[in-house]
Short mmCIF file of C-alpha atoms and ligand atoms in Angstrom, two decimals:
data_model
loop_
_atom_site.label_atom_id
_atom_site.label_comp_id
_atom_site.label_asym_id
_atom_site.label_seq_id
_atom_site.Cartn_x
_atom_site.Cartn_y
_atom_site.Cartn_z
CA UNK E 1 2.83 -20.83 23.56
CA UNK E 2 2.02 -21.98 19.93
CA UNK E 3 2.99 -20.28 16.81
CA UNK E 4 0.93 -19.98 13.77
CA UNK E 5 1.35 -18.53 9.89
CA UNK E 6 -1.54 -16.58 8.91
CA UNK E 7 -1.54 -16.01 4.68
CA UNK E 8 -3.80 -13.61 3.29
CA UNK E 9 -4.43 -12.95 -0.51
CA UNK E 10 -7.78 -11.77 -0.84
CA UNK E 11 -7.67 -8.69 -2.67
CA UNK E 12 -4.44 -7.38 -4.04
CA UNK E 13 -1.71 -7.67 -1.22
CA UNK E 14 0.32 -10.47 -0.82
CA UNK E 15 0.70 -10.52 2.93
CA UNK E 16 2.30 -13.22 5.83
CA UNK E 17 2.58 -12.93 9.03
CA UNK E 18 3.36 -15.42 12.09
CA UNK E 19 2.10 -14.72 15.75
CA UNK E 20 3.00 -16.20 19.32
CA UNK E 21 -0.27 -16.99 21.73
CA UNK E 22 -2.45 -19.52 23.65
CA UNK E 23 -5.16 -21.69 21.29
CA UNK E 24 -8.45 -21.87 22.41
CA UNK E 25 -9.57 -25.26 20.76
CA UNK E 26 -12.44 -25.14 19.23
CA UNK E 27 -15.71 -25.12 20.91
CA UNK E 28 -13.70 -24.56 24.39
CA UNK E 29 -14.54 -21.62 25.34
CA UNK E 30 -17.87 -22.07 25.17
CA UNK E 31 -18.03 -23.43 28.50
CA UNK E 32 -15.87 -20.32 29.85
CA UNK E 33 -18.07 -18.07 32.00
CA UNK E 34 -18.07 -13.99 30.07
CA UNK E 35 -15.95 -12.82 33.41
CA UNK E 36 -13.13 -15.43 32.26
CA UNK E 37 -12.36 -14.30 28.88
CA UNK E 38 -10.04 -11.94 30.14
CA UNK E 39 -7.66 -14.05 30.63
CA UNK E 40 -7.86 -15.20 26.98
CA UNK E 41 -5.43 -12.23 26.98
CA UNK E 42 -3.88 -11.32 23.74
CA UNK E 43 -1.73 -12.96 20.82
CA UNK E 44 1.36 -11.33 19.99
CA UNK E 45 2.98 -10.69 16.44
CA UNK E 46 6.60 -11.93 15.72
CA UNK E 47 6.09 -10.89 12.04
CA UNK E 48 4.27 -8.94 9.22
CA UNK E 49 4.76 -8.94 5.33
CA UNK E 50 2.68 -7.26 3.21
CA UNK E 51 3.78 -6.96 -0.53
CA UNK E 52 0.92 -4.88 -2.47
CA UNK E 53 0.95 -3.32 -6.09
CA UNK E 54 0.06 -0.71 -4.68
CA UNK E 55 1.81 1.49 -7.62
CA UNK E 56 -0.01 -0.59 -10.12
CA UNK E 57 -3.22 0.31 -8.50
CA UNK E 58 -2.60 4.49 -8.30
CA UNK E 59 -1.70 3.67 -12.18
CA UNK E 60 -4.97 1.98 -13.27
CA UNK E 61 -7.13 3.95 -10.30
CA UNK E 62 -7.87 0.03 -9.14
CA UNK E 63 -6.80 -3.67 -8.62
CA UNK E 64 -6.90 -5.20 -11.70
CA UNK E 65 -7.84 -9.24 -10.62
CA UNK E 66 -6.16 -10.75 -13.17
CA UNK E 67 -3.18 -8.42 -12.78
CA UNK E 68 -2.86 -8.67 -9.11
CA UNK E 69 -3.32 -12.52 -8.95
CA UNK E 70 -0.30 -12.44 -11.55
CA UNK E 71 2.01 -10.37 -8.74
CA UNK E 72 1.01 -12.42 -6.13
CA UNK E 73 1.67 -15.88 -7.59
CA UNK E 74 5.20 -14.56 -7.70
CA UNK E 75 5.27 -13.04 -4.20
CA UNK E 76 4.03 -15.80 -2.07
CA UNK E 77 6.95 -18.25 -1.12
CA UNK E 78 9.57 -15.13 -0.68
CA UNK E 79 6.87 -13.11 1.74
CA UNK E 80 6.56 -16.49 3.52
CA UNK E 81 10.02 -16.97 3.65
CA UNK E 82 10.21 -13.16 4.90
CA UNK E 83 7.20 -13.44 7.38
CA UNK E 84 9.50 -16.94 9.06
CA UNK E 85 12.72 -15.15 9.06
CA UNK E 86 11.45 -12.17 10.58
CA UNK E 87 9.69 -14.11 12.80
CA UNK E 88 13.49 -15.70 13.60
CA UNK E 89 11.71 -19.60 13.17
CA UNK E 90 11.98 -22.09 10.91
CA UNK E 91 8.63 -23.88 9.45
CA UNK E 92 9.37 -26.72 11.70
CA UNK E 93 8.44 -24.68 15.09
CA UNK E 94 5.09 -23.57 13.31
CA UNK E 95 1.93 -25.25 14.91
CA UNK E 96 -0.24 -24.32 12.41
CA UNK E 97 -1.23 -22.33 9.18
CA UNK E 98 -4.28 -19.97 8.96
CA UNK E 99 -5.34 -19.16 5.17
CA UNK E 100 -7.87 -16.61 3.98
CA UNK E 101 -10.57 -19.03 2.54
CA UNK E 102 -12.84 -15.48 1.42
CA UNK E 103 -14.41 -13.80 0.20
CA UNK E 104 -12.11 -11.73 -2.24
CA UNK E 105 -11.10 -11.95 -5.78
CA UNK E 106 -10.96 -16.08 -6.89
CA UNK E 107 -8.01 -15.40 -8.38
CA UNK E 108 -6.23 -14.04 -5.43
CA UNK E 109 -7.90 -16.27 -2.99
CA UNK E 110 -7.31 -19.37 -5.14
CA UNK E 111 -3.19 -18.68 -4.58
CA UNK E 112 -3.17 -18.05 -0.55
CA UNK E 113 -5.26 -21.44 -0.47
CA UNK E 114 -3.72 -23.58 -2.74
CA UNK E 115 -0.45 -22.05 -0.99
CA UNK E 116 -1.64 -22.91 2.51
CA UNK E 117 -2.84 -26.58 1.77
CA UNK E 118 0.53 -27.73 -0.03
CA UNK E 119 2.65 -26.24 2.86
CA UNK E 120 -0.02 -27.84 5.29
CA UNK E 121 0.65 -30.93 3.83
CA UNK E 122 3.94 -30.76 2.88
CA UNK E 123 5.12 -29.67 6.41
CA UNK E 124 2.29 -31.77 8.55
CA UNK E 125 0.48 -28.99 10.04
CA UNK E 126 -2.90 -28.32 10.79
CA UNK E 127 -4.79 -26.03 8.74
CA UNK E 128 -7.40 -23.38 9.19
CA UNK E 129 -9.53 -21.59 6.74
CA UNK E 130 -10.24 -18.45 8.29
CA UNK E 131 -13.25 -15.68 7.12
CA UNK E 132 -11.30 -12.77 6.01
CA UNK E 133 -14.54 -10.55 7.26
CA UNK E 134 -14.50 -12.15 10.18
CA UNK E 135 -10.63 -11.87 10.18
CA UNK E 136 -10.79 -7.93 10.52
CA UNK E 137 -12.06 -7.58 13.66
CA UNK E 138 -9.41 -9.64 15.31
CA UNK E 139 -7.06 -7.06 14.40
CA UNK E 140 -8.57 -5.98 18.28
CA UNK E 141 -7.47 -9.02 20.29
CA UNK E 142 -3.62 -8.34 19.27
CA UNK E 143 -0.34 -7.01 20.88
CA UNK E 144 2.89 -6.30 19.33
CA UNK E 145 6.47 -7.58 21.25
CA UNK E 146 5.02 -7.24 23.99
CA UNK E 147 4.00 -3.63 24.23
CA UNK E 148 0.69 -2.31 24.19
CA UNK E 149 -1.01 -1.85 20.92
CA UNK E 150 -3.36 0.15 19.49
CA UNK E 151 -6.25 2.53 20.86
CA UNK E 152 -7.66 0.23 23.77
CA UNK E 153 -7.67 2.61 26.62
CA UNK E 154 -6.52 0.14 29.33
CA UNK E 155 -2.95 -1.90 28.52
CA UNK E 156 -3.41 -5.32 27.94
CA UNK E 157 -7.24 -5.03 27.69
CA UNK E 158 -8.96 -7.08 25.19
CA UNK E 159 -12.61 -6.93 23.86
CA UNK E 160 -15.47 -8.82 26.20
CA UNK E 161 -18.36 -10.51 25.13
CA UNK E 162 -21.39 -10.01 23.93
CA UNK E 163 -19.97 -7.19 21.42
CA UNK E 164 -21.34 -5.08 18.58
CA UNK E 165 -18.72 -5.29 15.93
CA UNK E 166 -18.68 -2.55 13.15
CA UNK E 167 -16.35 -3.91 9.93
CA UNK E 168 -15.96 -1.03 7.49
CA UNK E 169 -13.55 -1.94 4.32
CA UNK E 170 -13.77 -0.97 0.41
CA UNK E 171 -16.25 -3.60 0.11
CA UNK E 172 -18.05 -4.58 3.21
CA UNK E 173 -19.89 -2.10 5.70
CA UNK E 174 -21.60 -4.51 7.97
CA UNK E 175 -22.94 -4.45 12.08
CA UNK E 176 -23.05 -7.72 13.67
CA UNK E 177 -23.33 -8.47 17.26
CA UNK E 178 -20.72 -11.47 18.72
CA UNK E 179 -21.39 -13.45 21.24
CA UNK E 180 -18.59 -15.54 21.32
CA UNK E 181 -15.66 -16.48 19.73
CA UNK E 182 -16.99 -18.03 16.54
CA UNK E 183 -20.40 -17.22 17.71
CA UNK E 184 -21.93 -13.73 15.94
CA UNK E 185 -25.35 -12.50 14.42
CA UNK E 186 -25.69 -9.83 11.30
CA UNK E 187 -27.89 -7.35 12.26
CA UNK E 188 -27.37 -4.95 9.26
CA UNK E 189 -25.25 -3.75 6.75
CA UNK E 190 -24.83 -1.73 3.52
CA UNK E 191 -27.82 -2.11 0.74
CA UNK E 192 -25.37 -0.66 -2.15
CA UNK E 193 -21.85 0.53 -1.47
CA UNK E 194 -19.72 -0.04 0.99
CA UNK E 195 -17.89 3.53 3.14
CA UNK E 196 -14.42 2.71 1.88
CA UNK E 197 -16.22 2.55 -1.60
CA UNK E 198 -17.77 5.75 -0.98
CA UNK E 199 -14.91 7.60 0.28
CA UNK E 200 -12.72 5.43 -3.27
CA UNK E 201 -15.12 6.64 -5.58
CA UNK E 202 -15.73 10.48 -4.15
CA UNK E 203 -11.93 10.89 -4.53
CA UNK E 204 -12.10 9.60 -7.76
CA UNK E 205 -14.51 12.35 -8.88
CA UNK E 206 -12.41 14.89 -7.36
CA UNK E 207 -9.33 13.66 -8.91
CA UNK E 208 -7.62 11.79 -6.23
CA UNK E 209 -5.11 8.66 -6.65
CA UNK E 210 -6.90 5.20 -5.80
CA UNK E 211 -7.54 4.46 -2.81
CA UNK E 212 -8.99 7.35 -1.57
CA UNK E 213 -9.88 6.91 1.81
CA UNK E 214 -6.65 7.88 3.39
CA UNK E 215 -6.11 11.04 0.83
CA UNK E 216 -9.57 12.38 1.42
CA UNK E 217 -9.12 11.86 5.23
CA UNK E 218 -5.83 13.83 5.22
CA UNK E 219 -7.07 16.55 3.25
CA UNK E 220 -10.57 16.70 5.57
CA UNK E 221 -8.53 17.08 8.50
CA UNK E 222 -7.72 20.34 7.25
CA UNK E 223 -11.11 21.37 6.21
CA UNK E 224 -14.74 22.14 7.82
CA UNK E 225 -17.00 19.40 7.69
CA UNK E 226 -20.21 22.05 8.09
CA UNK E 227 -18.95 23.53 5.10
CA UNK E 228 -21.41 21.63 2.62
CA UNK E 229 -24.48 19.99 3.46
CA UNK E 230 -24.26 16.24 1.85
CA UNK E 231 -26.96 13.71 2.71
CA UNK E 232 -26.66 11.35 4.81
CA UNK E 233 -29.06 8.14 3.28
CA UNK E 234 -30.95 5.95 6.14
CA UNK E 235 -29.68 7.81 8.88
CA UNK E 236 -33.55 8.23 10.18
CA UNK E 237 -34.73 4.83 9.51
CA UNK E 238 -35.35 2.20 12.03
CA UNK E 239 -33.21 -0.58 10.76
CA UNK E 240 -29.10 -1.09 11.16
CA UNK E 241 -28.56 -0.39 7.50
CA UNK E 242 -26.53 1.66 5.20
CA UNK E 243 -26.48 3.11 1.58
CA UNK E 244 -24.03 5.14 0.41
CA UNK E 245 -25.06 5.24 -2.99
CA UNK E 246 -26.69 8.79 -2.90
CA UNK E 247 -24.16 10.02 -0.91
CA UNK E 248 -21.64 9.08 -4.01
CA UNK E 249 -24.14 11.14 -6.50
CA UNK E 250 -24.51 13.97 -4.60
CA UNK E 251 -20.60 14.59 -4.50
CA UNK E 252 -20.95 13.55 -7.98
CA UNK E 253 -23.21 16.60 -8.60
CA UNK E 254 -21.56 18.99 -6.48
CA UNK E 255 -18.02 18.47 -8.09
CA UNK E 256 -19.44 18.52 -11.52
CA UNK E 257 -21.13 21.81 -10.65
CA UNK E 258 -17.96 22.92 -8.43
CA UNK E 259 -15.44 22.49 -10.95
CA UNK E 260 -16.90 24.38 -13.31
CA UNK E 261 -17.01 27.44 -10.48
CA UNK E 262 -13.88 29.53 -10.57
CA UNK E 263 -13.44 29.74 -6.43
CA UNK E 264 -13.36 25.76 -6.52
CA UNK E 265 -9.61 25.80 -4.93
CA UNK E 266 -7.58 24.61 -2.65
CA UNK E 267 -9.46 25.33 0.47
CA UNK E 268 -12.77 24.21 -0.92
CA UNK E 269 -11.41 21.02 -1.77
CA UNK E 270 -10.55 20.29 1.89
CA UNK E 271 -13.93 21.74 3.13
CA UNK E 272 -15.65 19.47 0.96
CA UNK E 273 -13.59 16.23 1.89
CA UNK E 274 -14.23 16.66 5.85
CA UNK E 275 -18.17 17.43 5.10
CA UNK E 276 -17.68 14.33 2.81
CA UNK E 277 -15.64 12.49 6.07
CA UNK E 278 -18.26 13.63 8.39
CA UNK E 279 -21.26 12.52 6.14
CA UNK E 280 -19.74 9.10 6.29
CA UNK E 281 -19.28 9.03 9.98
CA UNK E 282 -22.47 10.27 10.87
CA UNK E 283 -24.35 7.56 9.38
CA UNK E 284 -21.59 4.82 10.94
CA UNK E 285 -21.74 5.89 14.33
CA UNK E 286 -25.59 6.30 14.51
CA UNK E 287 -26.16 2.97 13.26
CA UNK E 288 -23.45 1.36 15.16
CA UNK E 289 -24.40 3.31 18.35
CA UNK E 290 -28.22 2.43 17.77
CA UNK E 291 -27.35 -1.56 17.66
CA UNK E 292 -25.52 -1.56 20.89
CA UNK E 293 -28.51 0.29 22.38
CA UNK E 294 -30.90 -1.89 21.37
CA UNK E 295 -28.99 -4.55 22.12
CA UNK E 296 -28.26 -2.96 25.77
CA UNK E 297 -24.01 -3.64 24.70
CA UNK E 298 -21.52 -1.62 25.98
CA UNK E 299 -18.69 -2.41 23.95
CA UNK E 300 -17.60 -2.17 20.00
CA UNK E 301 -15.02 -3.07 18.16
CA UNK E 302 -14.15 -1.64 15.07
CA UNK E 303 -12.36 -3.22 12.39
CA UNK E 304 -11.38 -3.10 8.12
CA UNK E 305 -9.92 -0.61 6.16
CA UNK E 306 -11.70 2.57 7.10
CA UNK E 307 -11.28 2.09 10.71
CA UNK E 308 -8.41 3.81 10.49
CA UNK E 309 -10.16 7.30 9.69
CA UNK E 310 -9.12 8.79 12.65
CA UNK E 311 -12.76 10.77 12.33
CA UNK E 312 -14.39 7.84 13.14
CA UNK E 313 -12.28 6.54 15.65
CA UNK E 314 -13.02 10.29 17.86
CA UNK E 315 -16.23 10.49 16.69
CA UNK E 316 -17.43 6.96 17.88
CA UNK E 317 -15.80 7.35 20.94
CA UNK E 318 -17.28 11.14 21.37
CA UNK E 319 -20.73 10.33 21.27
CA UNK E 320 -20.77 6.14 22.45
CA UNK E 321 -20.79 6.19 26.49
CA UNK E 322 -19.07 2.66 26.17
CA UNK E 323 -16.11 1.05 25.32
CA UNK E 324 -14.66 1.24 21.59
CA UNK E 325 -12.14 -0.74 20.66
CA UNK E 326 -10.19 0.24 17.22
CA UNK E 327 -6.91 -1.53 16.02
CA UNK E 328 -4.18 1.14 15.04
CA UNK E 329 -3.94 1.67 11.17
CA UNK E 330 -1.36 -0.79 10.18
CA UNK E 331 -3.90 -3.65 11.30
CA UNK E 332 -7.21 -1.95 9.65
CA UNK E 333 -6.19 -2.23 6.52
CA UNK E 334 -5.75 -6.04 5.22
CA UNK E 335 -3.31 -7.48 6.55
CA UNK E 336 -1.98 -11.46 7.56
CA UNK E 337 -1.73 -10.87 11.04
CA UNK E 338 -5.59 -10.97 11.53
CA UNK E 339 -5.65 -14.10 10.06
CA UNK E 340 -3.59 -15.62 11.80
CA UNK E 341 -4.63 -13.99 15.39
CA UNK E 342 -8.17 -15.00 14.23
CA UNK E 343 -7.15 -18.77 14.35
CA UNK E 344 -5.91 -18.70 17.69
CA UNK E 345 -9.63 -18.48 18.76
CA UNK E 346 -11.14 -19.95 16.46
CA UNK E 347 -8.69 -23.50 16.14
CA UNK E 348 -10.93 -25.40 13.46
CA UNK E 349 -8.37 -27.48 11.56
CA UNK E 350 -9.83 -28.75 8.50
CA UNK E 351 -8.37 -32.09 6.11
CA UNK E 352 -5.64 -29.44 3.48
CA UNK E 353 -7.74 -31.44 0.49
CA UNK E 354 -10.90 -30.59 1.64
CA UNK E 355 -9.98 -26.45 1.65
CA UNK E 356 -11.82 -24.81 -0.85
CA UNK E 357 -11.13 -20.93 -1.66
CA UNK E 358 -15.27 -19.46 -1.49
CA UNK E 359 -15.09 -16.09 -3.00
CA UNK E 360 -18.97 -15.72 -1.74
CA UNK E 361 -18.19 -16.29 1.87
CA UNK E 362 -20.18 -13.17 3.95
CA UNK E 363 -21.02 -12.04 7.78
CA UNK E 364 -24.85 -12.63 6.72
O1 KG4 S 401 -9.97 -3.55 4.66
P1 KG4 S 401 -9.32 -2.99 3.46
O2 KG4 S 401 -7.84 -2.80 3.47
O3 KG4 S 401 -9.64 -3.83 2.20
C1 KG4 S 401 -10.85 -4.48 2.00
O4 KG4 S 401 -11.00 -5.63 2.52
O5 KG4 S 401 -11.70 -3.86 1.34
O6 KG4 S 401 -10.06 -1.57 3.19
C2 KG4 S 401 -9.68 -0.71 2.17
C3 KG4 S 401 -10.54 0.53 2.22
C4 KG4 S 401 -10.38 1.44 1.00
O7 KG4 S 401 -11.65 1.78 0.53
C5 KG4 S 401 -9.65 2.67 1.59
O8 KG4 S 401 -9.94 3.87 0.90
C6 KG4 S 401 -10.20 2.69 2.99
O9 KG4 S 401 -10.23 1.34 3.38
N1 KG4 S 401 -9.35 3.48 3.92
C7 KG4 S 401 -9.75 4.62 4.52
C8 KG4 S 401 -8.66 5.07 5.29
N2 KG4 S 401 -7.63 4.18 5.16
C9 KG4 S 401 -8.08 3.20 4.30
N3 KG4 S 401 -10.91 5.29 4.45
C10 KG4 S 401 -11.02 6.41 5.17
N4 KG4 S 401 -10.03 6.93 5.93
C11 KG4 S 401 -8.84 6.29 6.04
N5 KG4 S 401 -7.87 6.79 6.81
ZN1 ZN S 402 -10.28 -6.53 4.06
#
């Protein structure tokens, strides 16, 4: 069993985590026949630290870059330190260190990396630079001490290939279709914003603390999502792309013209979030849905900061007649442990010097 440090600063949390699990060197399992990746199993998490200024955020409605890059250059050696106690190891029974190489804020990004490459160096470990997109959706290929995580409907069970992998954050909403480990194709994505944007900027309008996924969720879960009738952009067209621009001026409109309405109260409020929730989800699932079709795929996996609207979780699962895999909320959101578990199948150790923090990385 090898144990690696994942580090990942690249928005506003600070976060470190270490994990226990088999490596699959690079390039490996590309000989492996689909039926074997079973036993690839799962990689299990000895610790998680997540420091976030979160409080700064609700106060500016945002992550201010310069601001958060400021908190996390002070947080980084003590949530290491944390992530190795917790973990119950010292550095020297690490066998490697996974960084978040991007995209995110430079800033941010530049401290996890130039973090990562001096402990790399200092401590003789390999190094891995790891995709924080591509990060998310490993969130599904790990277990806790042990015990079964998550949504997966069988224990132990762990995504096969080929997939269709759905990442949905604040600033990605993007369908690709994996083939392997290290081994995917883009096959559409958002034109304009992103959901978690969407669902941000929508609670924004209606007066809701940053972010606003999680507030509008709760208060939807409470409302009737028939209860206004909200576009949903692209939903008829024949690619695998989103745009949730118009969806964002249309609630724009509406709570301009609602507030201004004396009956705009309490229970209006939650009707409009879950029509707002359900808008969202609509045009998710039938995209997502359509690529595994087309595809002929039976399985998804879901991954990134909205996955954890449990909405979309019920509703994917409602109306796909495969498998969809969905990490529980504590891994959706970003997170260190995905960055590391992501390096356990894709070992690529690169020279520390040669790192370079790439704010522009994508899934295209
Ligand atoms: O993946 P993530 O933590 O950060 C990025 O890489 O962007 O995603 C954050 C996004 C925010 O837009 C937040 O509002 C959204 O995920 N989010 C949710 C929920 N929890 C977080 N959106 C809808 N429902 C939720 N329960
Ligand atoms: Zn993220």
């Amino acid at each position: 069993m090898s144990k690696i440090l994942g580090i990942e600063t690249s928005c506003d949390e600070t976060a470190a985590a270490v994990l226990e699990g088999t490596v699959r060197k690079f390039g490996r399992t590309e000989k492996l026949e689909r039926s074997a990746r079973q036993e690839d199993g799962r990689v299990r998490i000895l610790s998680n630290v997540i420091a976030s200024s979160a409080s700064l955020q609700e106060k500016y409605g945002g992550v201010i870059p310069e601001q958060a890059a400021r908190e996390q250059l002070k947080s980084i050696i003590p949530v290491i330190k944390e992530a190795l106690e917790q973990a119950k190891i010292t550095y020297n029974e690490l066998d490697a260190i996974a960084v978040t190489q991007g995209p995110g804020l430079i800033g941010s990004l530049l401290i996890g990396v130039e973090t990562a490459k001096t402990l790399a160096w200092a401590w003789d470990k390999p190094l891995i630079g790891i995709n924080h997109l591509v990060g998310h959706f490993y969130a599904n290929w790990v277990q806790e001490k042990g015990e079964k995580v998550g949504e997966v409907e069988e224990e132990g069970e762990i995504p096969r290939f080929p997939c269709i992998g759905l990442l949905v954050s604040g600033g990605h909403s993007d369908i690709v279709l994996f083939e392997d480990h290290n081994k995917f194709r883009y096959l559409g994505g958002t034109r304009d914003d992103a959901a978690g944007e969407c669902f941000d900027k929508s609670a924004r309008l209606l007066g809701l603390p940053y972010p606003g996924g999680p507030l509008v969720a709760k208060l939807a879960a409470e409302g009737d999502p028939k209860a206004f009738d909200l576009p949903r952009p692209l939903i008829g067209s024949g690619d695998l792309d989103f745009s949730f621009s118009g969806l964002k001026t249309a609630v724009a409109n509406i709570v301009k013209f609602g507030k201004e309405e004396k009956d705009w109260k309490d229970q209006k409020v939650k009707d409009f979030c879950a029509s707002l929730e359900m808008a969202i989800v609509d045009c998710l699932c039938k995209k997502t849905i359509k690529a595994a079709q087309i595809n002929n795929i039976d399985q998804i996996i879901v991954s990134g900061g909205v996955a954890a609207n449990s909405t979309l979780k019920r509703e994917l699962r409602a109306r796909f007649p495969g498998k969809v895999f969905v990490p529980p909320p504590f891994l959706c959101t970003d997170n260190a442990v995905m960055i590391a578990a992501s390096a356990f199948y894709n070992f690529n150790p690169i020279e520390p010097t040669a790192l370079q923090a790439d704010p522009s990385l994508s899934l295209g």
